[in-house]
Short mmCIF file of C-alpha atoms and ligand atoms in Angstrom, two decimals:
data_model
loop_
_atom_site.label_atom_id
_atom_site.label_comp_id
_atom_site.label_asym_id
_atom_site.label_seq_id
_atom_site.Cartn_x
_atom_site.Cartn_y
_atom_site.Cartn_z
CA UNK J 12 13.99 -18.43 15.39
CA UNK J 13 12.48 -15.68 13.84
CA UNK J 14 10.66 -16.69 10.71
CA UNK J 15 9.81 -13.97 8.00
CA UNK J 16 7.06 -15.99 6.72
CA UNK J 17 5.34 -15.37 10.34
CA UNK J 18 5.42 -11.34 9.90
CA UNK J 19 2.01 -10.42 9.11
CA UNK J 20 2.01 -7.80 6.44
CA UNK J 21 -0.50 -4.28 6.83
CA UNK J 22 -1.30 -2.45 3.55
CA UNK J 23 -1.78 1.51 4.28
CA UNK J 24 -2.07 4.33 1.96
CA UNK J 25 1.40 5.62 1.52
CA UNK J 26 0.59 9.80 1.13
CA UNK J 27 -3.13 10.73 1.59
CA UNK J 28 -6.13 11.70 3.58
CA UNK J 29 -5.86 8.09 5.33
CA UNK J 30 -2.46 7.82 5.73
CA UNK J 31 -1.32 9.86 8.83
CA UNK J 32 -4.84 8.29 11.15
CA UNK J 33 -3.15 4.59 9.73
CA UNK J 34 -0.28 5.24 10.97
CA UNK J 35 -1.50 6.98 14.22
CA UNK J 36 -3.84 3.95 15.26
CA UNK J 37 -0.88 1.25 14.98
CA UNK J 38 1.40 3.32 17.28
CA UNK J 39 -1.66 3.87 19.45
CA UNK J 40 -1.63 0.24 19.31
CA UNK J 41 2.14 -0.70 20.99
CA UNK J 42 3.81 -1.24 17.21
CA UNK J 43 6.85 0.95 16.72
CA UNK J 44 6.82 2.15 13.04
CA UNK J 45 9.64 4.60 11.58
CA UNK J 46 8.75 4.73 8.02
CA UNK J 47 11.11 6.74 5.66
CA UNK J 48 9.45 9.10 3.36
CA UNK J 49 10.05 7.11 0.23
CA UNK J 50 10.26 3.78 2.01
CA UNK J 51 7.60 1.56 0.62
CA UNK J 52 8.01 -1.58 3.04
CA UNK J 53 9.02 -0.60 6.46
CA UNK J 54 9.15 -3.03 9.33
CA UNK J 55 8.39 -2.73 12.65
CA UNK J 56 11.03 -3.53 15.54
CA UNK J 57 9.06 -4.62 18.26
CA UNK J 58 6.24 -6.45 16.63
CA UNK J 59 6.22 -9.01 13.71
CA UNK J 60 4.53 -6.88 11.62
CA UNK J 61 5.33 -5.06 8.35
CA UNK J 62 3.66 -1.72 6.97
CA UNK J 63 3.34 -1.81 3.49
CA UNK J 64 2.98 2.01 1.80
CA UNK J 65 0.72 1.92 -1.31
CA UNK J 66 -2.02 3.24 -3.24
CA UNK J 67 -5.73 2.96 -1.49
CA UNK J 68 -6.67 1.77 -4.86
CA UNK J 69 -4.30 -1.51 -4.65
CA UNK J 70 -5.35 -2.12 -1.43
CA UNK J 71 -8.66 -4.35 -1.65
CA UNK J 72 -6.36 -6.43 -4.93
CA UNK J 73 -3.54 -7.03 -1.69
CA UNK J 74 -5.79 -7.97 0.36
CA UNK J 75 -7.98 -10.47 -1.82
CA UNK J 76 -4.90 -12.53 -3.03
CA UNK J 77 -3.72 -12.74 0.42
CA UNK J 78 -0.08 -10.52 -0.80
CA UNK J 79 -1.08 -8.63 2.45
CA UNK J 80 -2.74 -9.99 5.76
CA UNK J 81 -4.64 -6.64 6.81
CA UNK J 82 -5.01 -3.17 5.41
CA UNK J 83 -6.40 0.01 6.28
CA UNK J 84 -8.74 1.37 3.46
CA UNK J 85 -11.88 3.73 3.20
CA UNK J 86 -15.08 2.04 2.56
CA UNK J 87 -16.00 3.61 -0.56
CA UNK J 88 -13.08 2.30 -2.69
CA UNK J 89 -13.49 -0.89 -1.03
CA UNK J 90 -17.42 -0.83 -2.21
CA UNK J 91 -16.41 0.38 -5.39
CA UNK J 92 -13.71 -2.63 -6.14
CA UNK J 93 -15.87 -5.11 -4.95
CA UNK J 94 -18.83 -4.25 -7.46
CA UNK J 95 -16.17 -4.07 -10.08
CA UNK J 96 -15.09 -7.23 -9.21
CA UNK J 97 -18.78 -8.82 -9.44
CA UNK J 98 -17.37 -10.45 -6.38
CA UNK J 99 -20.51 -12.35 -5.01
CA UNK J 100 -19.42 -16.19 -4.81
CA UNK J 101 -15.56 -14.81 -3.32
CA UNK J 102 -14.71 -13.75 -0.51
CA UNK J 103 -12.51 -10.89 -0.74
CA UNK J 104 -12.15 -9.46 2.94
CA UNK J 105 -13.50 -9.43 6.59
CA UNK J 106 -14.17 -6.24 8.08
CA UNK J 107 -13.22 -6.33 11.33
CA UNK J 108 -13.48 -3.01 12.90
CA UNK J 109 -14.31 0.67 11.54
CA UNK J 110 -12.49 3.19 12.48
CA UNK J 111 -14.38 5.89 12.46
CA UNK J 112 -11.74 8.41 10.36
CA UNK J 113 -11.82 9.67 6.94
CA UNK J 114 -15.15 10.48 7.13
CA UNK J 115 -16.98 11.49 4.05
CA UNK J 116 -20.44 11.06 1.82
CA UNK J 117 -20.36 10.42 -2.31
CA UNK J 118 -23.02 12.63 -3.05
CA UNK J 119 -24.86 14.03 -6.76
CA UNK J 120 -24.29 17.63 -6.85
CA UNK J 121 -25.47 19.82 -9.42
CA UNK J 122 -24.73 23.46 -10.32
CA UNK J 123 -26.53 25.50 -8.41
CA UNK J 124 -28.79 27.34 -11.31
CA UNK J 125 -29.73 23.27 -12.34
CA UNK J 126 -33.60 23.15 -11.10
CA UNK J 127 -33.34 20.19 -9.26
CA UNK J 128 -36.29 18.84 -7.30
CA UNK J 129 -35.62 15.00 -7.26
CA UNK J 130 -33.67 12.38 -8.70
CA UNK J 131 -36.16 12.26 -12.19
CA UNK J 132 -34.81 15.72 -12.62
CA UNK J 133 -31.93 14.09 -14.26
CA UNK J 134 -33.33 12.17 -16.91
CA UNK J 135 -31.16 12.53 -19.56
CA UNK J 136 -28.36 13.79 -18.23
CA UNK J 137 -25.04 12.96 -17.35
CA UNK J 138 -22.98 12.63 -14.45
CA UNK J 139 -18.83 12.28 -14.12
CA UNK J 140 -17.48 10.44 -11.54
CA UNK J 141 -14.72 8.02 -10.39
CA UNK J 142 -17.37 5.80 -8.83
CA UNK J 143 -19.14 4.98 -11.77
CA UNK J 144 -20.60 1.45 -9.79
CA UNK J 145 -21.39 2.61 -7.27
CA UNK J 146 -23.42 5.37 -8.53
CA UNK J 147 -25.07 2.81 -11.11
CA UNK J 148 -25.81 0.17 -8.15
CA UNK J 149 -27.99 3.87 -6.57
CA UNK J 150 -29.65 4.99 -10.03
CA UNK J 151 -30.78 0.85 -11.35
CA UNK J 152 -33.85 1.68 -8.35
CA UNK J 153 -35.19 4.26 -10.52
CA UNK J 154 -34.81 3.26 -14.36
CA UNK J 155 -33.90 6.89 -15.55
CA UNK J 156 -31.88 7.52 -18.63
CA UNK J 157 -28.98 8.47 -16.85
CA UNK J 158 -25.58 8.51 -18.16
CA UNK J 159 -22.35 7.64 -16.22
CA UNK J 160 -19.43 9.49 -17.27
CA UNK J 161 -16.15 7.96 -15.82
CA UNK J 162 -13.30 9.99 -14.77
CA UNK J 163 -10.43 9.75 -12.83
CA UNK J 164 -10.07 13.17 -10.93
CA UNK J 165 -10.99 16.66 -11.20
CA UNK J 166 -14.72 15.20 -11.34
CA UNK J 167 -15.89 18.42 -10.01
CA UNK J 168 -14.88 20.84 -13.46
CA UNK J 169 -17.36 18.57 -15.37
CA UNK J 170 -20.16 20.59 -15.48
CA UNK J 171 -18.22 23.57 -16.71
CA UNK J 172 -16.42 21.68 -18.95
CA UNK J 173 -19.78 20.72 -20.62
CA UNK J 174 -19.20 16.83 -20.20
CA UNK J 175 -21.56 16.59 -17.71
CA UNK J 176 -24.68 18.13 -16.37
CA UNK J 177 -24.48 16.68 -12.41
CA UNK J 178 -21.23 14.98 -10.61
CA UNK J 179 -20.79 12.36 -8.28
CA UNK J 180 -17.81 12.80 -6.19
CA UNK J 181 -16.68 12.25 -2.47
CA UNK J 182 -17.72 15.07 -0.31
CA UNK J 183 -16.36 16.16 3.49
CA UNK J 184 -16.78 19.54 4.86
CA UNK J 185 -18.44 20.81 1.02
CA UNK J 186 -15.64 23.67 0.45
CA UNK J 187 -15.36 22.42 -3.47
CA UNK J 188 -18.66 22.38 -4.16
CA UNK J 189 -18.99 25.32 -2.98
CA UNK J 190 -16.25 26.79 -4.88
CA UNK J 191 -17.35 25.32 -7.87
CA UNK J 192 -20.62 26.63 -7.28
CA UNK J 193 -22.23 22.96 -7.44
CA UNK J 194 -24.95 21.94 -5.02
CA UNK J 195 -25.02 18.87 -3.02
CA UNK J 196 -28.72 16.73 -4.13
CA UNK J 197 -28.22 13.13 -3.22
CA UNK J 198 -26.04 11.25 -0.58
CA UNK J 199 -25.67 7.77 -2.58
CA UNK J 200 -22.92 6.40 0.12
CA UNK J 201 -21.44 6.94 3.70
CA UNK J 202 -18.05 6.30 4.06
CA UNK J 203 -15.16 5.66 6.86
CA UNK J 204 -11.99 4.15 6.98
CA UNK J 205 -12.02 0.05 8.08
CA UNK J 206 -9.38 -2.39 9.27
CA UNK J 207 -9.51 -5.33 6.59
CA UNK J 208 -8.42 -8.63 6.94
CA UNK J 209 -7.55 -11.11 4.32
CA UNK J 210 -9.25 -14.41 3.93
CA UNK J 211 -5.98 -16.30 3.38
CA UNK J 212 -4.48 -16.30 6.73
CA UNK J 213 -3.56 -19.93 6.92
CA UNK J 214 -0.32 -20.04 8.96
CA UNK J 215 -1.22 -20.92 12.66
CA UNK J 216 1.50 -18.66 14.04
CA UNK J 217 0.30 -16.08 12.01
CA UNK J 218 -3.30 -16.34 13.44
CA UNK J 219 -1.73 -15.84 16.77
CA UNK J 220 0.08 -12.57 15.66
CA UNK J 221 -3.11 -11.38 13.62
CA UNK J 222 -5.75 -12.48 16.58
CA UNK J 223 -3.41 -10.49 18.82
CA UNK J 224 -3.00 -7.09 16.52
CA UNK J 225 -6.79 -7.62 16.11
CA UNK J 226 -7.80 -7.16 19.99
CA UNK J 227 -5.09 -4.51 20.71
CA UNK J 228 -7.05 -2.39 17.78
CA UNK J 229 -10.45 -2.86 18.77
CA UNK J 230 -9.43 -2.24 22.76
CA UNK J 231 -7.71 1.15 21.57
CA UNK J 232 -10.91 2.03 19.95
CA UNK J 233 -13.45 0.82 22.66
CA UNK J 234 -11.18 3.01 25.11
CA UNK J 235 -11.06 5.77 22.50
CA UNK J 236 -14.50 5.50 22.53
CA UNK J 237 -15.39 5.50 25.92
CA UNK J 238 -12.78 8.75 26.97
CA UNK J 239 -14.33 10.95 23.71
O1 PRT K 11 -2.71 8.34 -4.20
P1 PRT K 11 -3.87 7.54 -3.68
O2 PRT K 11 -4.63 6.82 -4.77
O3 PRT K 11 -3.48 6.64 -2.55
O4 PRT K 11 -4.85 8.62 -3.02
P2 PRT K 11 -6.23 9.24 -3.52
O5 PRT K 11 -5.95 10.55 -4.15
O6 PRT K 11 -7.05 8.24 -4.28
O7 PRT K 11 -7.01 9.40 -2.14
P3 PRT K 11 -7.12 10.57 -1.07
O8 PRT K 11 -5.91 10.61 -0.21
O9 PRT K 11 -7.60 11.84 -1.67
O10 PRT K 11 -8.36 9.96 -0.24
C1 PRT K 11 -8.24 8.73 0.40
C2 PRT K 11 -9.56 8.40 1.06
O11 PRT K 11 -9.89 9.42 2.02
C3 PRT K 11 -10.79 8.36 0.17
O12 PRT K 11 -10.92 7.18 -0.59
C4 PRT K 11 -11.90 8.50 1.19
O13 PRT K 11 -12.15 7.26 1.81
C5 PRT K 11 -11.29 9.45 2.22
N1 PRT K 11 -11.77 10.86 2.14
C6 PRT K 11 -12.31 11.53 3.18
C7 PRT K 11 -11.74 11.68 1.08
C8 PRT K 11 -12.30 12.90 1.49
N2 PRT K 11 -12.63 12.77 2.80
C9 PRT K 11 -12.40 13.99 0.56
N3 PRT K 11 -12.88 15.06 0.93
N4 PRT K 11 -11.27 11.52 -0.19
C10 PRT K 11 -11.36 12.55 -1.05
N5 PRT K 11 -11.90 13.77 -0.73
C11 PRT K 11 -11.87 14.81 -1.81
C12 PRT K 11 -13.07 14.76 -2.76
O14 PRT K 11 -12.81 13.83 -3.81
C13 PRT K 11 -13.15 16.19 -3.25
O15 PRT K 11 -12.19 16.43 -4.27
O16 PRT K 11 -11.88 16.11 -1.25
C14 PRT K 11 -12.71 16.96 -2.02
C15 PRT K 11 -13.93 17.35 -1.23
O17 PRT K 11 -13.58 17.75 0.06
P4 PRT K 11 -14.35 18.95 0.77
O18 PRT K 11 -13.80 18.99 2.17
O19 PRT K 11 -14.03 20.19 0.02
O20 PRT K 11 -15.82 18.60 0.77
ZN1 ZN K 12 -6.65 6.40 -4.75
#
């Protein structure tokens, strides 16, 4: 009989940079997936597994209170939420394999008339960005008088916006710096999309499922590997 408490549940980003690589892997991976556009659960037919479509942001908060058994998140938000969190006694997630997609840097930029020379060149000033611990877990190693602006998006109109004097803000192939004529100073953080698991996987058939979706991943990307 099937049993719907035996599906194991897989939190993706629903419409994003990680979403289409998310989905890719899991096909890559035997599970047949045919989500609808607005479909936020779908389920797959040939595997006891269900894709759940969110924000990245809610992903780590699924995965900590066991709502979802894996999920598929870059390691930067995942960073960020856990030193949010102040989660040092909890466990939160395993990381069980990265993935090697959605590659990017969070990096200090500064326009590119700031004299910068090193980090002590921004005593005083003040940098926007949507990482605002992560960037303060970087600057505590040099005791400047920095100040963290927080913002949600559009980090990189700070500067000309006069709220800030440097950003902090996730950074690929550098096009928007460059057309917001910043300069790249500092890489604070590397980051990559990982497969999470929850720590809350009690159900023994559900182990069996999860063990199982766990190999079949890290066998598509040890062959993945090996061919590239
Ligand atoms: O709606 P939801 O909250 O799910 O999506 P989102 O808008 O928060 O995230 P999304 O889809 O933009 O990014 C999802 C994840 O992709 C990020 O958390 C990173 O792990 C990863 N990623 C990889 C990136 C980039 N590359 C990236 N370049 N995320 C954002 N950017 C942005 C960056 O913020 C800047 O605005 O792209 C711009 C810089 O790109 P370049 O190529 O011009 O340097
Ligand atoms: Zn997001």
């Amino acid at each position: 009989m099937v049993n719907e408490n035996n599906r194991i549940r897989v939190a993706v980003q629903k419409s994003g940079r990680l979403s289409e690589e998310s989905l890719r892997l899991l096909t890559n991976c035997g599970i047949r997936l045919r989500p609808q556009k607005e479909e936020l659960i779908c389920q797959s037919d040939n595997f006891p597994l269900d894709l759940l479509r969110v924000r990245d942001d809610d992903i780590p908060g699924l995965i900590a209170d066991g709502s979802c058994d894996f999920g598929i998140i870059g390691t930067n938000v995942l960073q960020e939420k856990s030193l949010q969190n102040g989660e040092k006694s909890r466990i939160t997630h395993e990381i069980i394999e990265y993935l090697g997609f959605a590659l990017c840097r969070l990096s200090i930029s500064v326009p590119k008339n700031f004299p910068y020379q090193d980090i002590r060149c921004l005593e005083k000033c003040r940098i926007a960005t949507s990482y605002p611990h992560l960037l303060s877990l970087f600057l505590k190693q040099y005791k400047l008088n920095i100040k963290i602006t927080t913002l949600t998006g559009s980090v990189e109109i700070a500067p000309r916006l006069g709220i800030a004097e440097g950003i902090c803000d996730l950074v690929s192939t550098g096009a928007t710096l460059e057309a917001n004529n910043l300069r790249e100073v500092e890489t604070i953080f590397k980051s990559q999309a990982v497969l999470i698991k929850s720590p809350n996987l009690l159900n023994p058939e559900k182990k069996i499922v999860s063990d199982f979706l766990q190999n079949k991943i890290k066998q598509f990307k040890k062959t993945n590997k090996t061919m590239s």
